[in-house]
Amino acid sequence: MENKFAIETVNLKKTYKGKSHPTLNGLSLRIPYGSLFGLLAPNGAGKTTAINIICGLRKYDSGKVFVDGHDQSDGMKAIKPLLGLVPQDIALFPTLTAYENLKILGGLYGIKKSVLEERIDQLLELFDLSASRHSYINRFSGGMKRRVNMIAGMLHAPGILILDEPTVGVDAQSRMMILEKLTEINRSGTTILFISHYLEEAEHICNEVAFMDDGSVICQGSPADLIRAYTPCDSMESIYLKLTGKRMRDTQ
Amino acid sequence: MRKFRYLLYKDYLLLKRDVAGLLLMFLMPAILVVLMALLQESTFQSIADVSVPMMLVNHDKGELGSTIDREVEASGIFKITRDIDGSIPTLEELEKEVASSRYVIGIYIPENTTESIRRNVARYVLATFSGATDLPPMDNVNFVVFVDPTTKASFYATIMSTLKEKTQKIEFTYIMNEITRQVNEISPIPISTLGFAGEQVHIDIRDARLQGKDLVPNPVQHNIPAWSLFAIFFVVISLSGSIIRERQDGSFSRLLTMPCSYTEYLLSKAFTFIVVCLIQFGLMLLIGVFVMPLFGLDSLNLGTSPLALILLALSAAVSAIGYGIAIGNIANTYHQSSVFGAISVVIMAAIGGIWIPTFIMSEPMRKIGMLSPLHWGLSGFLDVFLLDAGVRAVLPECGVMLLFGLVCFAIAVSFNYRRRLDV
Ligand SMILES: Nc1ncnc2c1ncn2[C@@H]1O[C@H](COP(=O)(O)OP(=O)(O)OP(=O)(O)O)[C@@H](O)[C@H]1O
Ligand SMILES: [Mg+2]
């Protein structure tokens, strides 16, 4: 059978050590090739945990993870070059300049020096950071850091790009810009897994979304299909609230 | 390989930008070593006044044995014991006494020493006068000097050398006199013993380097290796700090999502900091040789085996880096690692004899001190600096330090694995 999913998790379970409640409780996520996939869930629902597991940063208790058809339990070697991760928290070397950061991170993917330098220039230009390329990361504003953080995840032009809340703490202009770039990147063939709290954002750019709560997917489909299925709800936000209720999740 | 170069480049840049860390690693030890050497110069004089427990076993009934006894006593450095419950110990018993650390030094003067030397000289004189060109066979005269292995680390090596030199001088003078006396008995023409070489009667003066040197324990010879080791171990703070910072700023996780393994990550760190350690060490040696004399202190004597020095420095670096990596992985915050790292290194330095020679410590403390890798490092360096030890002689010390480093490394890796992956 041909593999249709860029990322597929099957009945993934994970309980952190010292926790009584499972964080992932049978998560089955299917992200088709070429999609711009929105994963939407309340705080503490386990989105970051799921991503960390997919990227091999955490072990899971049971279930299966496939990336581009590779079973993750066979090792990360084949998977790592395919994935580009833009983590929720800035993950850069603060005492290095933007350029140094990108050069080192890109270098680790084994990209040839000349190709890498050109790619860095392009991306810095694209995200409007060319002027501050030689400034230290710890002198950057929050929004600038976010953008460098994002570039770092796509230096090697990965087939699958995972973004964990990339637009948090970013002003409206930058957010528009980021969303626009993501759509562009997606159109050029990259599968994108996009995690966000801004539902209208997801509704706007995603061609498929999944709602997650209590460690598993509660519904999945294209925004249009979902709105149709959940009439009288007329937006992602109202569906989301209807499905997940108004209770706060990360306090439990 | 290309990937690894980027990791090294990263660690190099991180280090370069960590100004506080650099000052801590390079400036602090440099200042400390000069200060300590100056402060301790007087201390070392008074340490020489401390009575060093010695057992002197004299089986010789003749003149030579009693002269040595008298001279050693007169030096005033030693507290001499001559028997065990009234009986004079054998060679084996003496060795046991010293090995069990009841005495720091044991001297054994065998039976008939005076007699043997007298006979040797007589034979030599006769042979010379009968025109023989070959020397006749000589009786062996062997003094044995035992040194407590646990105090070897301190500058006891120096005291031992002083002692050896002293006994040999007495022996030599005695032989000269004996020759003069015997020759004058045979020959009516009085002869002078000037120009007579000691070797001809098998007085084996080893450590030729030590001849004619002032062998009072000297603060430079002790302080340079001591503070070099301290400096090498102080990289623990910077190293563990960098590991924790990278873990906290998320860059460590990011590296692991990339084609970069945890092992490669650690190797790059280890390599970078080994270079730091070697630079530190070189710097300290330069200070010992060139800066110390500017302060009116002696210049450091480097011994005769640069290879042994490099080997010791490398082993010390490996043990320090293993330790740093362990702390970096076990501590949760930068604060924890720097406080714990600093305090633990200071403790290891103290029990390892960096501040005060281990022989002043009590027996149990000395045993505990052997747990400190700094003790082994210091012991090795002093062997090279004071006794001209070569590579072979310092292999045990290197072995212990390497083992310490590798054990720490293993602990760090297993700890990290469980925490990182939450298994
Ligand atoms: N390292 C950890 N150890 C123990 N529990 C953890 C750990 N990381 C996350 N958790 C717990 O797992 C649950 C899910 O956390 P996770 O970060 O995956 O949520 P999230 O959906 O990404 O939330 P947010 O939207 O706030 O980023 C939370 O209850 C959190 O407390
Ligand atoms: Mg999250």
XYZ file of C-alpha atoms and ligand atoms in Angstrom:
707
model
C 0.000 0.000 0.000
C 1.361 3.358 -0.863
C 2.073 5.703 1.987
C -0.052 8.838 1.731
C 1.024 10.603 4.863
C 3.993 12.775 5.518
C 3.494 12.200 9.219
C 1.377 9.529 10.801
C 1.044 8.656 14.438
C -0.916 5.602 15.505
C -2.478 5.410 18.933
C 0.417 7.271 20.540
C 0.527 7.180 24.341
C 2.770 9.061 26.681
C 2.642 9.661 30.401
C 5.445 11.821 31.769
C 7.328 10.386 34.681
C 5.771 11.512 37.915
C 2.445 12.377 36.271
C -0.666 10.370 36.910
C -2.570 11.672 33.893
C -1.444 10.679 30.387
C -0.373 13.619 28.224
C -0.963 11.730 25.005
C -3.784 9.266 25.213
C -4.011 7.420 21.931
C -3.104 10.210 19.534
C -3.684 9.223 15.917
C -2.660 12.017 13.633
C -2.504 11.797 9.858
C -0.891 14.594 7.970
C -1.189 14.204 4.187
C 1.651 15.137 1.860
C 1.516 18.675 0.649
C -0.980 19.857 3.218
C -0.794 22.936 5.360
C -2.042 21.211 8.420
C -3.265 23.062 11.493
C -3.136 21.339 14.868
C -5.383 23.220 17.267
C -5.753 22.541 20.943
C -5.956 24.229 24.325
C -2.860 24.925 26.417
C -1.389 21.793 27.879
C -3.225 19.466 25.523
C 0.033 17.816 24.514
C 0.846 19.476 21.173
C 4.478 20.184 21.977
C 4.827 16.728 23.471
C 3.511 15.178 20.262
C 5.932 17.182 18.167
C 8.873 16.360 20.376
C 8.049 12.705 20.000
C 7.788 12.983 16.235
C 11.194 14.693 16.153
C 12.756 12.042 18.369
C 13.345 14.317 21.342
C 11.191 12.257 23.677
C 10.368 8.597 24.065
C 6.758 7.451 24.031
C 5.172 4.623 25.936
C 3.287 2.895 23.133
C 1.977 3.420 19.622
C 3.710 4.110 16.316
C 5.228 7.076 14.562
C 5.899 7.212 10.839
C 7.582 10.043 9.008
C 7.549 9.851 5.237
C 6.861 6.132 5.634
C 9.879 5.559 7.901
C 9.052 3.840 11.141
C 10.585 6.020 13.823
C 11.466 3.028 15.973
C 14.041 2.122 13.292
C 15.976 5.212 14.277
C 16.018 8.910 13.471
C 18.793 8.797 10.929
C 16.564 8.651 7.878
C 14.021 11.006 9.411
C 16.138 13.885 10.696
C 17.070 15.374 7.311
C 13.413 15.345 6.207
C 12.138 17.338 9.139
C 12.495 20.989 9.888
C 11.401 22.030 13.356
C 10.592 25.525 14.475
C 10.233 25.054 18.216
C 7.787 26.927 20.380
C 10.562 28.469 22.454
C 13.404 30.257 20.740
C 16.197 27.753 20.295
C 19.264 29.680 19.223
C 22.680 30.494 20.626
C 22.107 33.897 22.242
C 25.752 34.968 22.231
C 26.184 34.269 18.541
C 25.065 36.516 15.717
C 22.110 35.605 13.550
C 24.467 34.763 10.731
C 26.710 32.571 12.889
C 23.692 30.739 14.268
C 22.344 29.991 10.834
C 25.696 29.042 9.424
C 26.349 26.515 12.186
C 22.857 25.054 12.142
C 22.839 24.811 8.361
C 26.333 23.384 8.369
C 25.178 20.557 10.574
C 22.789 19.472 7.848
C 25.822 19.010 5.667
C 24.808 21.715 3.207
C 27.692 22.826 1.024
C 29.172 26.109 2.151
C 28.405 28.162 -0.956
C 24.861 26.810 -1.203
C 24.319 27.441 2.484
C 25.555 31.008 2.349
C 23.271 31.764 -0.561
C 20.322 30.161 1.196
C 20.968 32.138 4.394
C 21.109 35.369 2.409
C 17.846 34.521 0.681
C 16.009 33.648 3.868
C 17.325 36.647 5.779
C 16.129 38.794 2.914
C 12.772 37.022 2.834
C 12.196 37.612 6.533
C 13.506 41.133 6.431
C 16.527 40.514 8.644
C 19.393 41.270 6.292
C 20.315 44.438 8.112
C 20.783 42.740 11.472
C 22.513 39.645 10.250
C 25.656 40.377 12.245
C 23.948 41.374 15.477
C 23.902 39.078 18.457
C 20.693 37.161 19.021
C 20.448 38.394 22.596
C 20.187 41.955 21.259
C 17.262 41.068 18.995
C 13.643 41.949 19.705
C 11.254 39.088 20.403
C 9.793 39.219 16.916
C 13.205 39.190 15.275
C 14.253 36.207 17.360
C 11.094 34.399 16.269
C 11.941 34.991 12.649
C 15.537 33.769 13.000
C 14.203 30.788 14.914
C 11.958 30.092 11.969
C 14.685 30.451 9.359
C 16.843 28.024 11.343
C 14.202 25.334 10.848
C 14.009 25.704 7.093
C 17.624 26.187 6.067
C 17.892 22.727 4.610
C 14.626 23.103 2.679
C 12.966 20.214 4.534
C 10.133 18.259 2.954
C 8.170 18.556 6.183
C 8.163 21.727 8.220
C 6.813 21.695 11.760
C 6.041 25.029 13.396
C 5.053 25.187 17.032
C 3.146 28.431 17.519
C 5.393 30.542 15.314
C 3.250 33.641 15.553
C 3.132 34.046 19.315
C 4.337 37.453 20.427
C 4.651 38.757 16.899
C 3.014 41.991 15.764
C 0.252 42.023 13.174
C 2.498 43.021 10.269
C 5.049 40.324 10.998
C 2.322 37.776 11.508
C 0.791 38.563 8.151
C 4.195 38.261 6.611
C 4.920 34.950 8.278
C 1.582 33.474 7.245
C 2.102 34.625 3.720
C 5.552 33.042 3.540
C 4.228 29.805 4.955
C 1.528 29.621 2.317
C 4.172 30.267 -0.294
C 6.445 27.567 1.043
C 3.535 25.159 1.190
C 2.621 25.916 -2.411
C 6.121 24.995 -3.473
C 5.460 21.485 -2.159
C 6.482 21.502 1.472
C 4.181 19.778 3.935
C 3.576 22.059 6.905
C 2.387 21.123 10.356
C 1.252 24.352 11.906
C 0.364 24.715 15.541
C -1.474 27.766 16.661
C -3.822 29.269 19.155
C -5.070 31.820 16.700
C -7.997 30.023 15.174
C -8.817 32.539 12.531
C -5.214 32.297 11.457
C -5.576 28.552 10.994
C -8.884 28.957 9.265
C -7.286 31.464 6.948
C -4.249 29.509 5.772
C -4.737 25.811 6.584
C -6.261 23.388 4.124
C -6.728 20.809 6.848
C -7.065 21.098 10.616
C -7.312 18.755 13.582
C -8.631 19.582 17.042
C -6.903 17.908 19.881
C -7.965 17.620 23.490
C -6.920 15.475 26.406
C -4.192 13.842 24.408
C -6.106 12.682 21.380
C -7.610 14.031 18.167
C -11.279 14.852 18.534
C -12.002 15.860 14.957
C -10.206 16.488 11.700
C -11.046 17.881 8.280
C -10.761 20.929 6.026
C -12.039 24.182 7.603
C -14.909 24.333 5.141
C -15.971 20.755 5.803
C -15.850 21.302 9.536
C -17.981 24.427 9.396
C -20.472 22.520 7.317
C -20.456 19.581 9.716
C -20.826 21.673 12.822
C -23.611 24.022 11.820
C -24.692 26.353 13.280
C -20.999 27.078 14.132
C -19.678 29.510 11.584
C -15.978 29.683 12.468
C -13.120 27.578 13.769
C -13.348 29.423 17.030
C -16.931 28.505 17.716
C -16.293 24.880 16.761
C -13.254 24.842 18.985
C -15.149 26.181 21.965
C -18.023 23.843 21.352
C -15.681 20.843 21.216
C -13.274 21.669 23.978
C -15.537 23.514 26.352
C -14.597 26.594 28.295
C -12.582 24.897 31.031
C -8.855 25.737 31.334
C -6.682 22.735 30.551
C -3.208 23.431 31.752
C -4.233 23.888 35.351
C -5.109 20.247 35.954
C 33.668 15.348 9.526
C 32.471 18.559 7.971
C 29.561 18.499 10.376
C 31.912 18.090 13.285
C 33.840 21.147 12.189
C 30.681 23.200 12.561
C 30.171 21.866 16.075
C 33.727 22.813 16.964
C 33.201 26.226 15.440
C 30.103 26.642 17.592
C 31.894 25.663 20.780
C 34.793 27.902 19.908
C 32.500 30.902 19.396
C 30.517 30.204 22.558
C 33.740 30.033 24.518
C 35.115 33.175 22.954
C 32.016 35.150 23.920
C 32.006 33.846 27.489
C 34.292 36.533 28.869
C 33.611 35.728 32.503
C 34.400 32.092 31.864
C 37.634 32.960 30.103
C 38.773 35.180 32.938
C 37.950 32.448 35.392
C 39.888 29.893 33.416
C 42.967 31.879 32.493
C 43.399 34.947 34.641
C 42.344 33.512 37.981
C 44.830 30.627 38.036
C 47.612 32.893 36.828
C 47.040 35.344 39.660
C 46.453 32.580 42.151
C 49.662 30.761 41.382
C 51.867 33.818 41.780
C 50.092 34.892 44.955
C 50.184 31.465 46.489
C 53.831 30.921 45.679
C 54.700 34.240 47.298
C 52.540 33.552 50.344
C 53.843 30.065 50.766
C 57.470 30.887 50.449
C 57.664 31.434 54.161
C 55.346 28.545 54.917
C 57.647 26.195 53.141
C 60.546 27.236 55.276
C 58.554 26.392 58.358
C 57.361 23.126 56.911
C 61.011 22.205 56.779
C 61.027 22.707 60.556
C 58.224 20.229 61.026
C 59.583 16.959 62.287
C 59.185 14.338 59.660
C 58.736 10.888 61.157
C 61.562 8.653 60.018
C 62.703 5.189 60.894
C 66.415 4.676 60.727
C 67.585 1.098 60.885
C 71.286 0.745 61.413
C 72.632 -2.790 61.326
C 76.151 -1.587 60.750
C 78.365 -1.742 63.817
C 81.053 0.383 62.202
C 81.834 4.011 61.856
C 79.894 4.782 58.670
C 76.518 3.752 60.039
C 76.851 5.846 63.134
C 78.091 8.843 61.143
C 75.034 8.747 58.911
C 72.799 8.424 61.930
C 74.470 11.408 63.548
C 74.284 13.573 60.444
C 70.642 12.806 59.745
C 69.777 13.547 63.335
C 71.748 16.776 63.164
C 69.792 17.973 60.134
C 66.917 18.526 62.551
C 64.212 17.794 59.987
C 63.463 14.298 61.164
C 61.964 12.681 64.199
C 63.960 9.480 64.243
C 62.822 6.128 65.564
C 65.396 3.349 65.575
C 63.603 0.224 66.760
C 60.243 -1.491 67.117
C 59.659 -2.352 70.766
C 63.352 -2.573 71.404
C 64.297 -4.797 68.501
C 65.976 -3.557 65.358
C 63.722 -4.257 62.362
C 64.712 -6.199 59.271
C 64.517 -4.755 55.790
C 61.056 -6.266 55.277
C 59.770 -4.989 58.583
C 61.049 -1.523 57.797
C 59.330 -1.555 54.434
C 56.086 -2.568 56.081
C 56.355 0.219 58.632
C 56.843 2.826 55.941
C 54.230 1.388 53.632
C 51.682 1.587 56.423
C 52.432 5.321 56.648
C 53.687 5.250 60.236
C 56.886 6.752 58.874
C 57.355 8.946 55.902
C 60.870 7.771 55.267
C 62.793 4.660 56.212
C 66.543 4.289 55.881
C 68.165 0.918 55.983
C 71.884 0.573 56.559
C 72.829 -3.081 56.087
C 75.185 -5.124 58.253
C 78.892 -4.694 57.844
C 78.597 -1.647 55.649
C 81.718 -0.091 57.083
C 83.505 -3.380 56.774
C 82.477 -3.910 53.148
C 83.513 -0.486 52.090
C 86.786 -0.828 53.868
C 87.356 -4.151 52.076
C 86.428 -2.654 48.732
C 88.838 0.168 49.220
C 91.605 -2.223 50.271
C 91.049 -4.283 47.170
C 91.068 -1.213 45.037
C 94.263 0.087 46.577
C 95.986 -3.262 46.239
C 94.901 -3.671 42.647
C 96.073 -0.202 41.760
C 99.438 -0.722 43.355
C 99.962 -4.097 41.708
C 99.448 -2.411 38.359
C 96.151 -4.017 37.388
C 94.173 -2.074 34.821
C 90.824 -3.725 35.524
C 89.075 -3.012 38.743
C 88.645 -6.017 41.017
C 85.083 -7.100 41.891
C 83.581 -5.127 44.704
C 81.163 -6.089 47.466
C 77.772 -4.500 47.051
C 76.913 -1.884 49.585
C 73.268 -0.984 49.375
C 71.526 1.539 51.462
C 67.838 1.327 51.024
C 65.609 4.346 51.380
C 61.882 3.762 51.527
C 59.366 6.522 50.995
C 55.770 6.245 52.023
C 53.860 6.005 48.732
C 50.981 8.127 49.952
C 53.225 11.068 50.688
C 55.070 10.787 47.451
C 52.752 13.380 46.069
C 53.981 16.161 48.259
C 57.431 17.518 48.036
C 58.703 14.600 50.044
C 60.440 13.604 46.932
C 62.709 16.566 47.528
C 63.419 15.660 51.096
C 64.261 12.174 50.017
C 66.699 13.491 47.494
C 68.319 15.707 50.103
C 68.678 12.713 52.278
C 70.140 10.572 49.564
C 72.599 13.232 48.721
C 73.582 13.629 52.332
C 74.215 9.940 52.926
C 76.125 9.678 49.718
C 78.304 12.587 50.678
C 79.117 10.954 53.969
C 79.829 7.711 52.230
C 82.046 9.403 49.725
C 84.030 11.335 52.316
C 84.455 8.193 54.282
C 85.810 6.316 51.302
C 88.208 9.105 50.485
C 89.568 9.052 54.001
C 89.805 5.298 53.968
C 91.741 5.313 50.723
C 94.125 7.934 51.982
C 94.663 5.996 55.174
C 95.222 2.641 53.519
C 97.457 3.993 50.799
C 99.512 5.863 53.307
C 99.913 2.631 55.241
C 101.452 0.875 52.242
C 103.275 3.720 50.641
C 105.705 6.035 52.348
C 104.762 8.802 49.928
C 101.603 10.561 51.135
C 98.952 10.718 48.411
C 96.065 12.980 47.814
C 92.661 11.689 46.875
C 91.833 14.684 44.772
C 90.485 13.761 41.350
C 89.281 10.401 42.533
C 85.938 9.712 41.037
C 83.172 8.279 43.122
C 82.093 5.871 40.421
C 85.218 3.848 40.823
C 83.932 2.501 44.076
C 80.402 2.132 42.809
C 78.911 4.962 44.679
C 76.045 5.330 42.384
C 75.043 8.938 42.568
C 71.740 8.974 40.801
C 69.724 12.067 40.015
C 72.862 13.802 38.831
C 70.636 16.806 38.204
C 70.156 17.207 41.921
C 73.848 17.490 42.643
C 74.896 20.748 44.109
C 71.344 22.085 44.044
C 69.553 23.618 46.898
C 66.928 21.031 47.601
C 64.922 22.790 50.232
C 61.284 22.290 49.203
C 60.528 25.198 47.014
C 57.200 26.881 46.550
C 57.502 27.182 42.794
C 58.023 23.469 42.221
C 55.005 22.747 44.364
C 52.708 25.566 43.327
C 52.957 25.427 39.572
C 51.724 21.859 39.229
C 49.233 22.351 42.038
C 47.600 25.428 40.542
C 47.860 24.168 37.008
C 45.744 21.252 38.101
C 43.402 23.554 39.907
C 43.067 25.635 36.769
C 42.476 22.572 34.651
C 39.715 21.524 37.011
C 38.204 24.969 37.079
C 37.108 24.521 33.469
C 34.409 22.405 35.082
C 32.442 25.565 35.806
C 32.611 26.965 32.332
C 32.040 23.587 30.701
C 29.087 22.522 32.814
C 27.695 26.046 32.492
C 27.809 25.906 28.722
C 26.060 22.542 28.699
C 23.299 23.854 30.943
C 22.893 27.087 29.017
C 22.541 25.231 25.763
C 19.995 22.962 27.345
C 18.063 25.923 28.691
C 18.127 28.083 25.604
C 16.813 25.115 23.615
C 19.710 25.021 21.198
C 20.728 21.639 22.545
C 17.328 20.167 21.655
C 17.503 21.767 18.283
C 20.879 20.202 17.601
C 19.407 16.822 18.413
C 16.621 17.265 15.878
C 19.369 17.806 13.328
C 21.770 15.217 11.961
C 23.926 15.520 15.067
C 24.147 12.893 17.749
C 24.567 13.427 21.444
C 27.982 11.786 21.227
C 29.139 14.205 18.550
C 27.840 17.070 20.619
C 29.832 15.934 23.655
C 32.953 15.135 21.677
C 33.025 18.627 20.276
C 32.682 20.082 23.755
C 35.351 17.770 25.143
C 37.748 18.577 22.358
C 37.293 22.329 22.745
C 37.897 22.206 26.459
C 40.883 19.870 26.177
C 42.496 22.543 24.058
C 41.610 25.088 26.745
C 43.216 22.892 29.405
C 46.406 22.474 27.423
C 46.669 26.204 26.819
C 46.132 26.820 30.514
C 48.805 24.321 31.361
C 51.279 25.824 28.944
C 50.523 29.240 30.379
C 51.190 28.048 33.894
C 54.495 26.506 32.883
C 55.501 29.771 31.251
C 54.593 31.604 34.436
C 56.670 29.114 36.409
C 59.696 29.501 34.211
C 59.599 33.181 33.353
C 57.315 35.081 35.703
C 58.212 33.513 39.043
C 61.830 34.739 38.883
C 60.512 38.285 38.422
C 59.036 37.995 41.897
C 62.285 36.774 43.357
C 61.152 33.178 43.401
C 62.936 30.240 41.868
C 62.316 29.393 38.282
C 60.385 26.191 37.614
C 62.470 23.180 36.764
C 60.604 21.252 34.099
C 62.225 17.878 34.606
C 63.456 15.880 31.672
C 60.377 14.383 30.067
C 58.102 16.779 28.168
C 56.156 13.775 26.943
C 55.339 12.720 30.486
C 54.169 16.277 31.194
C 51.913 16.338 28.161
C 50.520 12.948 29.036
C 49.761 14.043 32.574
C 48.172 17.286 31.407
C 46.014 15.417 28.908
C 44.905 12.862 31.486
C 44.108 15.614 33.959
C 42.141 17.395 31.234
C 40.165 14.249 30.468
C 39.285 13.738 34.113
C 38.287 17.391 34.544
C 36.185 17.365 31.395
C 34.475 14.123 32.334
C 33.654 15.681 35.662
C 32.407 18.891 34.051
C 30.187 17.019 31.645
C 28.755 15.014 34.533
C 27.928 18.166 36.484
C 26.505 19.828 33.400
C 24.140 16.936 32.933
C 23.145 16.369 36.514
C 22.664 19.943 37.695
C 19.361 21.579 36.820
C 20.400 25.201 36.687
C 23.461 27.231 35.906
C 23.506 28.416 39.479
C 23.581 24.870 40.808
C 26.342 23.808 38.498
C 28.585 26.777 39.169
C 28.199 26.651 42.929
C 28.481 22.899 43.153
C 31.241 22.785 40.554
C 33.346 25.396 42.310
C 32.894 23.970 45.770
C 33.522 20.392 44.747
C 36.670 21.334 42.849
C 37.942 23.275 45.848
C 37.268 20.275 48.088
C 38.971 17.884 45.702
C 41.909 20.273 45.537
C 42.127 20.501 49.314
C 42.062 16.783 49.960
C 44.285 16.186 46.963
C 47.093 18.217 48.491
C 46.886 21.327 46.346
C 47.012 23.714 49.288
C 48.853 21.774 51.890
C 51.112 18.804 51.369
C 49.289 15.592 52.100
C 51.846 14.450 54.660
C 50.595 17.027 57.121
C 47.164 15.441 56.923
C 46.041 12.670 59.181
C 46.130 9.122 57.932
C 42.386 8.811 57.148
C 42.404 12.169 55.377
C 45.303 11.038 53.272
C 43.378 7.944 52.245
C 40.359 10.060 51.347
C 42.652 12.312 49.382
C 43.430 9.444 47.073
C 39.871 9.723 45.771
C 40.691 13.113 44.332
C 42.008 13.089 40.782
C 44.012 16.180 41.695
C 46.018 14.103 44.126
C 47.094 11.813 41.325
C 47.815 14.636 38.983
C 49.943 16.395 41.555
C 51.791 13.217 42.390
C 52.585 12.705 38.721
C 53.718 16.279 38.105
C 55.957 16.319 41.155
C 57.566 13.097 40.024
C 58.370 14.722 36.720
C 59.470 18.079 38.127
C 61.452 16.817 41.093
C 62.559 13.324 40.248
C 62.893 13.563 36.497
C 60.322 10.805 36.132
C 59.632 9.653 32.587
C 56.486 8.484 30.825
C 56.579 4.991 32.309
C 56.734 6.291 35.873
C 53.622 8.446 35.515
C 51.435 5.906 33.728
C 49.645 4.817 36.919
C 48.747 8.421 37.734
C 47.526 8.992 34.180
C 45.543 5.779 34.370
C 43.701 6.809 37.504
C 42.827 10.225 36.086
C 41.618 8.777 32.795
C 39.501 6.268 34.666
C 37.959 9.018 36.775
C 37.112 10.982 33.649
C 35.588 8.041 31.850
C 33.467 7.000 34.816
C 32.092 10.544 35.082
C 31.435 10.557 31.375
C 29.491 7.311 31.586
C 27.420 8.626 34.482
C 26.692 11.805 32.549
C 25.592 9.987 29.429
C 23.237 7.627 31.206
C 21.808 10.457 33.285
C 21.294 12.620 30.265
C 19.668 9.831 28.304
C 17.018 9.289 30.926
C 16.292 12.921 31.588
C 16.306 14.046 27.995
C 14.057 11.357 26.612
C 11.980 11.030 29.784
C 12.246 7.259 30.016
N 9.131 17.539 30.584
C 7.929 17.359 31.119
N 7.794 16.669 32.267
C 6.614 16.464 32.823
N 5.464 16.916 32.301
C 5.512 17.608 31.156
C 6.753 17.878 30.502
N 6.510 18.586 29.381
C 5.185 18.750 29.343
N 4.583 18.183 30.398
C 3.138 18.139 30.681
O 2.478 17.604 29.579
C 1.291 18.314 29.311
C 1.290 18.785 27.868
O 2.350 19.702 27.665
P 2.670 20.269 26.237
O 3.787 21.197 26.365
O 2.813 19.130 25.304
O 1.326 21.062 25.906
P 1.000 22.036 24.698
O -0.228 21.477 24.079
O 2.162 22.224 23.824
O 0.658 23.368 25.464
P 0.877 24.901 25.029
O -0.203 25.252 24.104
O 0.756 25.658 26.296
O 2.221 24.978 24.414
C 1.229 19.453 30.325
O 0.338 19.076 31.337
C 2.610 19.554 30.877
O 2.579 19.888 32.224
Mg 3.353 23.786 23.351
